[in-house]
Amino acid sequence: MNVQVERLEKNMAKLTVTVEKERWDKALDQAYNKQKKSIQLPGFRKGKAPRVMVEKMYGAGVFFEDAANIILQETYPQAYDESGLEIVSQPSVDVVQMEKDQDFIYTAEVAVKPEVTLGKYKGLTVTKIDTTVTDEETDAEIEAQRNRNGRTVEVERPIENGDTAVIDFEGFIDGEAFDGGKGEDYLLEIGSHSFIDTFEDQLIGKKAGDETDVNVTFPQDYQASELAGKPAVFKVKIHKVQTKELPELDDEFAQDVSEFDTLAEYREDVKKNLQERKEQEARRTKENEAIDKIIDASSMEIPDAMVDSQVDSMLNDFANNMMQQGLSLEQYMQFTGMTVEKLREQMRPDAVKRIQSSLVLEAIAKEEKIEVSDEDVEAEIGKMAEAYGMEPAQLKDYMQDAERENMKKDIAIQKAVDLVMEQAKERAKAKKKSENKEDGTKEEAKKTEKKAEKKADKKTDKKAESKAE
């Protein structure tokens, strides 16, 4: 096998892979052996016809497609390694030559990891965030816990907003049922807006045992063109109406949901946990602000194929999350009026930001010669093992070399984040004049914020300091 590498524009590259004809012929044999049990020719028992006779009957290319797939699966990983490139996308493959008794030749166009020209990443200024926990926030958290511990009960009254209706439904357009529009014993939370148009609103006031028609209109940009913009009728049968009964807010409730004996002790623990959570969220927010500033000050050219691969990964994660909630991606699209194309487009800016963040932090780790020790890896494995309720040795047995390398990469990135934040300075967010004076302008607010930042950096002259005060 021979691999030639051609660098293209915008961090793309083309691999031209030539596979010798002997290996190609071996792949054709493999494809023949895979299919021969289902092949029957006159004069031969089923599965016994020689390859040459099958090719004579059906043409020389009868096994080409299967053989090509075999060759690609076998040779692309080797071509990847031999290329010496840091490839960051799935290959776009084009078969150049596929003939009997000839070399098999294909090209694979791939995205290559971009080079990053780092901007300023030390001594950045980030916004100071107030992490004070209010009584109202504590009350809201306790109320949420009450809701989580509420008892679902069946009620014999009409449906109200916030109830859960157990329903069968089937959708029709012009009297004809359409694919994906049917469900049985579906738990629909009224007011969740998980179904299109006013579907849920039309169930309010109905009760268990009722059968009703729900009239909705599919969005104009609906993914299935045959449904887009069309009125539909869903025939709905209501089996049950359910609501939640919340526990009393007393010492007994505290004992049920925590390790504490009194509501007062539980309340203090909730406040403490909220404090920790707000501090963690504040830290993440400041980290994101710092990383955004580094991205803005740096330069890199991200190939579209790299973004497409990131979007593919995000879409796959989204589909898995939907499955865990009992919905297929197709059902989610039907009920929300979303399309795959629109969802991908919505995910694209986040995909770009994820790539940019990873690239600049990897560049900082390289610039600062950040190293990841075996002790660092062991500590991370220990944390993961504790989270999964496993022994560290057991977790290590499950880990592949690639997973271990990815872990080392993640640790290095986190060390880069820590380095940036250790050297970052905080500043209080300046109040905009427009918030304090009715005739204030946005321009005045920007000037105020700019002065506050200069003061925090201690780079203003006396005149600016005087004005900021």
Coordinates of C-alpha atoms in Angstrom, one line a residue:
M1 CA 0.0 0.0 0.0
N2 CA 1.2 3.5 -0.9
V3 CA 0.0 6.7 0.7
Q4 CA 0.6 10.2 -0.8
V5 CA -0.4 13.3 1.1
E6 CA -1.4 16.6 -0.6
R7 CA -2.0 19.7 1.6
L8 CA -5.0 21.7 0.6
E9 CA -6.3 25.1 1.6
K10 CA -8.0 25.9 4.9
N11 CA -6.3 23.1 6.8
M12 CA -7.6 20.3 4.6
A13 CA -5.5 17.5 3.1
K14 CA -6.0 14.7 0.6
L15 CA -4.6 11.3 1.0
T16 CA -4.2 9.2 -2.2
V17 CA -4.1 5.5 -1.2
T18 CA -2.9 2.9 -3.7
V19 CA -3.6 -0.7 -2.8
E20 CA -1.7 -3.3 -4.8
K21 CA -3.9 -5.5 -7.0
E22 CA -3.0 -8.7 -5.1
R23 CA -4.6 -7.2 -2.0
W24 CA -7.6 -6.0 -4.0
D25 CA -8.1 -9.5 -5.5
K26 CA -7.9 -11.0 -2.0
A27 CA -10.7 -8.6 -1.0
L28 CA -12.8 -9.7 -4.0
D29 CA -12.3 -13.3 -2.8
Q30 CA -13.5 -12.2 0.7
A31 CA -16.6 -10.5 -0.8
Y32 CA -17.3 -13.6 -2.9
N33 CA -17.0 -16.0 0.1
K34 CA -19.3 -13.7 2.1
Q35 CA -22.0 -13.8 -0.6
K36 CA -21.6 -17.2 -2.2
K37 CA -24.0 -19.1 0.1
S38 CA -26.9 -17.1 -1.4
I39 CA -25.8 -17.5 -5.0
Q40 CA -27.3 -20.2 -7.2
L41 CA -26.3 -20.7 -10.9
P42 CA -27.7 -23.3 -13.3
G43 CA -25.7 -26.5 -13.1
F44 CA -24.3 -25.7 -9.6
R45 CA -25.6 -26.4 -6.1
K46 CA -26.5 -23.3 -4.1
G47 CA -23.3 -21.7 -2.8
K48 CA -21.0 -23.9 -4.9
A49 CA -20.7 -21.7 -8.1
P50 CA -17.1 -20.6 -8.7
R51 CA -16.3 -16.9 -8.5
V52 CA -15.3 -16.8 -12.1
M53 CA -18.6 -18.2 -13.2
V54 CA -20.6 -15.8 -11.0
E55 CA -18.6 -12.8 -12.5
K56 CA -19.2 -14.2 -16.0
M57 CA -22.9 -14.4 -15.3
Y58 CA -23.4 -11.1 -13.4
G59 CA -20.4 -9.0 -14.6
A60 CA -16.9 -8.5 -13.3
G61 CA -18.0 -5.8 -10.9
V62 CA -20.5 -7.9 -9.0
F63 CA -18.3 -8.1 -5.9
F64 CA -16.7 -4.6 -6.2
E65 CA -18.8 -2.8 -3.7
D66 CA -18.3 -5.3 -0.9
A67 CA -14.7 -5.6 -1.7
A68 CA -14.2 -1.9 -1.7
N69 CA -15.7 -1.6 1.8
I70 CA -13.4 -4.3 3.0
I71 CA -10.4 -2.5 1.6
L72 CA -11.4 0.9 3.0
Q73 CA -12.0 -0.6 6.5
E74 CA -8.6 -2.4 6.4
T75 CA -6.4 0.3 4.9
Y76 CA -7.7 3.7 6.0
P77 CA -6.5 3.3 9.6
Q78 CA -3.1 2.4 8.3
A79 CA -3.2 5.4 5.8
Y80 CA -4.1 7.6 8.7
D81 CA -1.1 6.5 10.7
E82 CA 1.3 6.7 7.7
S83 CA 0.1 10.2 6.7
G84 CA 1.7 11.7 9.8
L85 CA -1.2 14.2 10.0
E86 CA -3.3 15.1 13.0
I87 CA -6.7 14.4 11.4
V88 CA -9.8 15.9 13.1
S89 CA -12.6 14.8 10.8
Q90 CA -14.2 11.8 9.2
P91 CA -12.7 11.1 5.7
S92 CA -14.6 12.1 2.6
V93 CA -13.7 9.1 0.3
D94 CA -13.7 9.0 -3.4
V95 CA -12.8 5.8 -5.4
V96 CA -10.5 6.7 -8.2
Q97 CA -9.7 3.3 -9.7
M98 CA -11.7 0.0 -9.1
E99 CA -11.0 -2.6 -11.8
K100 CA -10.2 -6.3 -11.9
D101 CA -6.5 -7.1 -12.1
Q102 CA -5.6 -3.5 -11.4
D103 CA -4.5 -1.6 -8.3
F104 CA -7.3 -0.2 -6.2
I105 CA -6.9 3.6 -5.7
Y106 CA -9.0 5.9 -3.6
T107 CA -8.6 9.4 -2.1
A108 CA -9.7 10.5 1.4
E109 CA -10.1 14.2 2.0
V110 CA -9.7 15.1 5.7
A111 CA -9.5 18.1 8.0
V112 CA -6.2 18.7 9.7
K113 CA -5.8 20.2 13.2
P114 CA -5.2 23.9 12.8
E115 CA -2.2 25.7 14.0
V116 CA -3.0 28.4 16.7
T117 CA -1.3 31.8 17.0
L118 CA -1.9 32.6 20.7
G119 CA -2.8 36.0 21.9
K120 CA -2.6 37.3 25.4
Y121 CA -3.5 34.6 28.0
K122 CA -1.8 35.9 31.2
G123 CA -3.1 38.6 33.4
L124 CA -6.6 38.7 32.0
T125 CA -9.4 40.6 33.7
V126 CA -12.6 38.7 34.5
T127 CA -15.9 39.9 36.0
K128 CA -16.3 39.4 39.7
I129 CA -19.5 37.4 40.5
D130 CA -21.6 37.7 43.6
T131 CA -22.1 34.2 45.1
T132 CA -24.3 35.2 48.0
V133 CA -27.2 32.8 48.6
T134 CA -30.5 34.6 49.4
D135 CA -33.3 33.2 51.6
E136 CA -35.5 33.2 48.4
E137 CA -33.0 30.9 46.6
T138 CA -32.9 28.6 49.6
D139 CA -36.7 28.5 49.7
A140 CA -36.9 27.7 46.0
E141 CA -34.4 24.9 46.3
I142 CA -36.4 23.3 49.2
E143 CA -39.6 23.7 47.2
A144 CA -38.0 21.9 44.2
Q145 CA -37.1 19.1 46.6
R146 CA -40.7 19.0 47.7
N147 CA -41.8 18.6 44.1
R148 CA -39.2 15.9 43.5
N149 CA -40.6 14.0 46.5
G150 CA -44.2 14.6 45.6
R151 CA -46.5 11.6 45.2
T152 CA -48.2 11.1 41.9
V153 CA -51.8 10.5 42.4
E154 CA -54.7 9.9 40.0
V155 CA -57.5 12.4 40.3
E156 CA -61.1 12.4 39.1
R157 CA -61.4 15.9 37.9
P158 CA -60.8 17.8 34.6
I159 CA -57.2 18.3 33.4
E160 CA -55.5 21.5 34.7
N161 CA -52.3 23.1 33.7
G162 CA -49.4 21.2 35.3
D163 CA -51.2 17.9 35.4
T164 CA -49.9 14.8 33.6
A165 CA -52.4 13.1 31.2
V166 CA -51.9 9.5 30.2
I167 CA -53.2 9.4 26.6
D168 CA -53.4 7.5 23.3
F169 CA -53.2 9.6 20.2
E170 CA -53.1 9.2 16.5
G171 CA -52.7 12.0 13.9
F172 CA -54.5 12.4 10.6
I173 CA -54.2 14.8 7.7
D174 CA -57.2 14.9 5.3
G175 CA -58.5 11.8 7.0
E176 CA -55.3 9.8 6.4
A177 CA -53.0 8.7 9.3
F178 CA -49.4 9.7 8.9
D179 CA -46.1 8.0 10.0
G180 CA -44.8 8.9 13.5
G181 CA -48.1 10.4 14.6
K182 CA -49.2 7.6 16.9
G183 CA -48.6 6.9 20.6
E184 CA -50.1 4.8 23.4
D185 CA -50.1 5.3 27.1
Y186 CA -48.1 8.5 26.6
L187 CA -47.4 10.6 29.7
L188 CA -47.9 14.2 28.6
E189 CA -47.2 17.0 31.1
I190 CA -49.7 19.8 30.4
G191 CA -47.9 23.1 30.0
S192 CA -44.5 21.5 29.0
H193 CA -45.0 22.6 25.4
S194 CA -43.4 19.4 24.2
F195 CA -46.1 18.9 21.5
I196 CA -46.7 21.2 18.6
D197 CA -49.0 24.2 18.5
T198 CA -51.8 24.3 21.1
F199 CA -52.1 20.5 21.5
E200 CA -51.7 20.5 25.3
D201 CA -53.9 23.6 25.8
Q202 CA -56.8 21.8 24.1
L203 CA -56.7 19.0 26.7
I204 CA -57.3 21.3 29.6
G205 CA -60.8 20.8 31.0
K206 CA -61.1 17.2 29.6
K207 CA -61.2 14.3 32.0
A208 CA -60.3 10.6 32.1
G209 CA -62.4 8.5 29.7
D210 CA -62.9 11.4 27.3
E211 CA -62.1 11.0 23.6
T212 CA -61.5 14.3 21.8
D213 CA -60.1 15.7 18.6
V214 CA -57.2 18.0 18.9
N215 CA -56.7 20.4 15.9
V216 CA -53.2 21.7 15.2
T217 CA -51.2 23.1 12.3
F218 CA -47.7 21.9 11.5
P219 CA -45.1 24.6 11.1
Q220 CA -44.3 25.9 7.7
D221 CA -40.6 24.8 8.0
Y222 CA -41.5 21.3 9.3
Q223 CA -38.9 18.6 8.5
A224 CA -41.4 16.4 6.6
S225 CA -42.4 18.4 3.6
E226 CA -45.6 16.4 3.2
L227 CA -46.7 17.7 6.6
A228 CA -45.3 21.2 6.6
G229 CA -47.9 23.9 7.1
K230 CA -50.8 21.5 7.0
P231 CA -53.7 21.3 9.5
A232 CA -53.9 18.0 11.3
V233 CA -56.4 16.3 13.6
F234 CA -55.2 14.1 16.5
K235 CA -57.7 11.7 17.9
V236 CA -56.9 11.5 21.6
K237 CA -58.2 9.2 24.3
I238 CA -57.5 10.2 27.9
H239 CA -56.9 7.3 30.2
K240 CA -55.8 9.0 33.4
V241 CA -55.3 12.4 34.9
Q242 CA -52.5 12.6 37.4
T243 CA -51.2 15.3 39.7
K244 CA -48.6 15.6 42.5
E245 CA -49.3 15.7 46.2
L246 CA -46.5 17.5 48.0
P247 CA -45.3 16.6 51.5
E248 CA -45.7 18.9 54.4
L249 CA -42.7 21.2 55.0
D250 CA -41.7 20.0 58.5
D251 CA -39.1 18.0 60.5
E252 CA -40.5 14.7 59.1
F253 CA -39.9 16.0 55.6
A254 CA -36.3 16.9 56.5
Q255 CA -35.7 13.4 57.9
D256 CA -37.1 11.8 54.7
V257 CA -34.9 13.7 52.3
S258 CA -31.7 14.2 54.3
E259 CA -29.6 13.0 57.1
F260 CA -30.8 15.8 59.4
D261 CA -33.4 15.6 62.2
T262 CA -34.9 19.1 61.9
L263 CA -36.0 21.3 59.1
A264 CA -33.7 24.1 60.4
E265 CA -30.7 21.8 60.1
Y266 CA -31.7 20.7 56.6
R267 CA -32.3 24.3 55.5
E268 CA -28.7 25.3 56.6
D269 CA -27.3 22.3 54.6
V270 CA -29.3 23.3 51.5
K271 CA -27.9 26.9 51.8
K272 CA -24.4 25.5 52.2
N273 CA -24.8 23.3 49.1
L274 CA -26.3 26.2 47.1
Q275 CA -23.3 28.3 48.1
E276 CA -20.9 25.7 46.8
R277 CA -22.9 25.3 43.6
K278 CA -22.9 29.1 43.0
E279 CA -19.2 29.3 43.6
Q280 CA -18.6 26.5 41.1
E281 CA -20.9 28.1 38.5
A282 CA -19.1 31.5 39.1
R283 CA -15.8 29.8 38.5
R284 CA -17.0 28.2 35.3
T285 CA -18.4 31.6 34.1
K286 CA -15.1 33.4 34.8
E287 CA -13.2 30.6 33.1
N288 CA -15.5 30.9 30.0
E289 CA -15.0 34.7 30.0
A290 CA -11.2 34.3 30.2
I291 CA -11.2 31.6 27.4
D292 CA -13.4 33.8 25.2
K293 CA -10.9 36.7 25.6
I294 CA -8.0 34.3 24.6
I295 CA -10.0 33.1 21.6
D296 CA -10.7 36.7 20.5
A297 CA -7.0 37.6 20.9
S298 CA -5.8 34.4 19.0
S299 CA -6.0 33.3 15.4
M300 CA -6.8 29.9 13.9
E301 CA -8.4 28.7 10.7
I302 CA -10.9 25.9 11.5
P303 CA -11.9 23.7 8.6
D304 CA -15.6 23.2 8.0
A305 CA -15.2 19.4 8.1
M306 CA -13.8 19.7 11.6
V307 CA -16.9 21.6 12.7
D308 CA -19.2 19.1 10.9
S309 CA -17.6 16.3 12.9
Q310 CA -18.1 18.2 16.2
V311 CA -21.8 18.8 15.3
D312 CA -22.2 15.1 14.5
S313 CA -20.9 14.2 17.9
M314 CA -23.2 16.8 19.6
L315 CA -26.2 15.6 17.6
N316 CA -25.5 12.0 18.6
D317 CA -25.3 13.0 22.3
F318 CA -28.6 14.9 21.9
A319 CA -30.3 11.8 20.4
N320 CA -29.1 9.6 23.2
N321 CA -30.5 12.1 25.8
M322 CA -33.9 12.0 24.0
M323 CA -33.9 8.2 24.1
Q324 CA -33.3 8.3 27.8
Q325 CA -36.4 10.5 28.1
G326 CA -38.4 8.0 26.0
L327 CA -38.4 9.8 22.7
S328 CA -36.7 9.0 19.5
L329 CA -35.1 11.8 17.6
E330 CA -37.7 11.4 14.9
Q331 CA -40.5 11.8 17.4
Y332 CA -38.8 14.8 18.9
M333 CA -38.7 16.4 15.5
Q334 CA -42.4 15.6 14.9
F335 CA -43.6 17.1 18.2
T336 CA -41.5 20.2 18.1
G337 CA -41.5 21.0 14.4
M338 CA -37.7 21.0 14.4
T339 CA -35.7 19.6 11.5
V340 CA -32.3 17.9 11.6
E341 CA -30.9 20.7 9.4
K342 CA -32.2 23.4 11.7
L343 CA -30.9 21.6 14.8
R344 CA -27.5 21.2 13.3
E345 CA -27.5 24.9 12.4
Q346 CA -28.3 25.8 16.0
M347 CA -25.6 23.6 17.3
R348 CA -22.9 24.9 14.9
P349 CA -21.9 28.1 16.9
D350 CA -21.5 26.0 20.1
A351 CA -19.5 23.4 18.1
V352 CA -17.1 26.2 16.8
K353 CA -16.7 27.6 20.4
R354 CA -15.9 24.1 21.7
I355 CA -13.2 23.6 19.1
Q356 CA -11.7 27.1 19.6
S357 CA -11.6 26.6 23.4
S358 CA -9.9 23.2 23.0
L359 CA -7.4 24.5 20.5
V360 CA -6.3 27.6 22.5
L361 CA -6.0 25.6 25.7
E362 CA -3.9 22.9 24.0
A363 CA -1.7 25.6 22.6
I364 CA -1.3 27.1 26.1
A365 CA -0.4 23.7 27.5
K366 CA 2.2 23.3 24.8
E367 CA 3.6 26.8 25.2
E368 CA 3.9 26.4 29.0
K369 CA 5.3 22.9 28.6
I370 CA 2.6 21.5 30.9
E371 CA 3.2 17.9 31.7
V372 CA 0.8 15.2 33.0
S373 CA 2.4 12.8 35.4
D374 CA 1.4 9.2 36.2
E375 CA 0.3 10.5 39.6
D376 CA -2.1 13.0 37.8
V377 CA -3.6 10.1 35.8
E378 CA -3.9 7.9 38.9
A379 CA -5.7 10.7 40.8
E380 CA -8.1 11.3 38.0
I381 CA -8.8 7.5 37.7
G382 CA -9.4 7.5 41.5
K383 CA -12.0 10.3 41.1
M384 CA -13.8 8.5 38.3
A385 CA -13.8 5.2 40.1
E386 CA -15.4 6.9 43.2
A387 CA -18.0 8.5 40.9
Y388 CA -18.9 5.1 39.3
G389 CA -18.7 3.2 42.6
M390 CA -15.8 1.0 41.4
E391 CA -12.3 0.2 42.5
P392 CA -9.6 2.1 40.6
A393 CA -7.9 -1.1 39.5
Q394 CA -11.1 -2.3 38.1
L395 CA -11.6 0.9 36.1
K396 CA -8.1 0.7 34.8
D397 CA -8.8 -2.8 33.4
Y398 CA -11.6 -1.4 31.3
M399 CA -9.6 1.5 30.0
Q400 CA -8.0 1.3 26.5
D401 CA -4.8 3.1 25.6
A402 CA -6.7 5.7 23.6
E403 CA -9.0 6.5 26.6
R404 CA -5.9 6.9 28.8
E405 CA -4.4 9.3 26.3
N406 CA -7.6 11.3 26.1
M407 CA -7.6 11.5 29.9
K408 CA -4.1 12.9 29.8
K409 CA -5.1 15.5 27.2
D410 CA -8.1 16.5 29.4
I411 CA -5.9 16.9 32.4
A412 CA -3.4 19.0 30.5
I413 CA -6.2 21.3 29.3
Q414 CA -7.5 21.7 32.9
K415 CA -4.0 22.6 34.0
A416 CA -3.9 25.2 31.3
V417 CA -7.2 26.6 32.6
D418 CA -5.9 26.7 36.1
L419 CA -2.8 28.5 35.0
V420 CA -4.9 31.2 33.2
M421 CA -7.2 31.7 36.2
E422 CA -4.3 31.8 38.7
Q423 CA -3.0 34.9 36.9
A424 CA -6.4 36.5 36.1
K425 CA -7.6 39.6 37.9
E426 CA -11.2 40.2 39.0
R427 CA -13.2 43.4 38.5
A428 CA -16.6 44.3 39.7
K429 CA -19.1 44.8 36.9
A430 CA -19.6 48.5 36.3
K431 CA -23.1 49.9 36.7
K432 CA -24.4 51.4 33.5
K433 CA -25.4 55.0 33.8
S434 CA -28.5 54.2 31.8
E435 CA -29.7 52.0 34.8
N436 CA -29.4 54.9 37.2
K437 CA -30.5 57.9 35.1
E438 CA -33.5 57.9 32.7
D439 CA -31.6 60.0 30.2
G440 CA -28.4 57.8 30.4
T441 CA -27.1 56.4 27.1
K442 CA -25.4 53.1 26.2
E443 CA -22.2 55.1 25.3
E444 CA -22.0 56.5 28.8
A445 CA -22.4 53.0 30.3
K446 CA -19.6 51.7 28.1
K447 CA -17.3 54.5 29.2
T448 CA -18.0 53.8 32.9
E449 CA -17.3 50.1 32.5
K450 CA -14.1 50.8 30.6
K451 CA -12.9 53.2 33.3
A452 CA -13.6 50.5 36.0
E453 CA -11.6 47.9 34.1
K454 CA -8.7 50.3 33.7
K455 CA -8.7 51.0 37.4
A456 CA -8.7 47.3 38.2
D457 CA -5.7 46.8 35.9
K458 CA -3.9 49.8 37.5
K459 CA -3.1 51.3 34.2
T460 CA -5.0 54.5 34.2
D461 CA -3.5 57.9 34.7
K462 CA -4.6 60.2 37.5
K463 CA -7.1 62.0 35.4
A464 CA -8.9 58.8 34.5
E465 CA -8.8 57.6 38.1
S466 CA -10.4 60.8 39.2
K467 CA -13.2 60.4 36.7
A468 CA -13.7 56.8 37.7
E469 CA -14.2 57.8 41.3

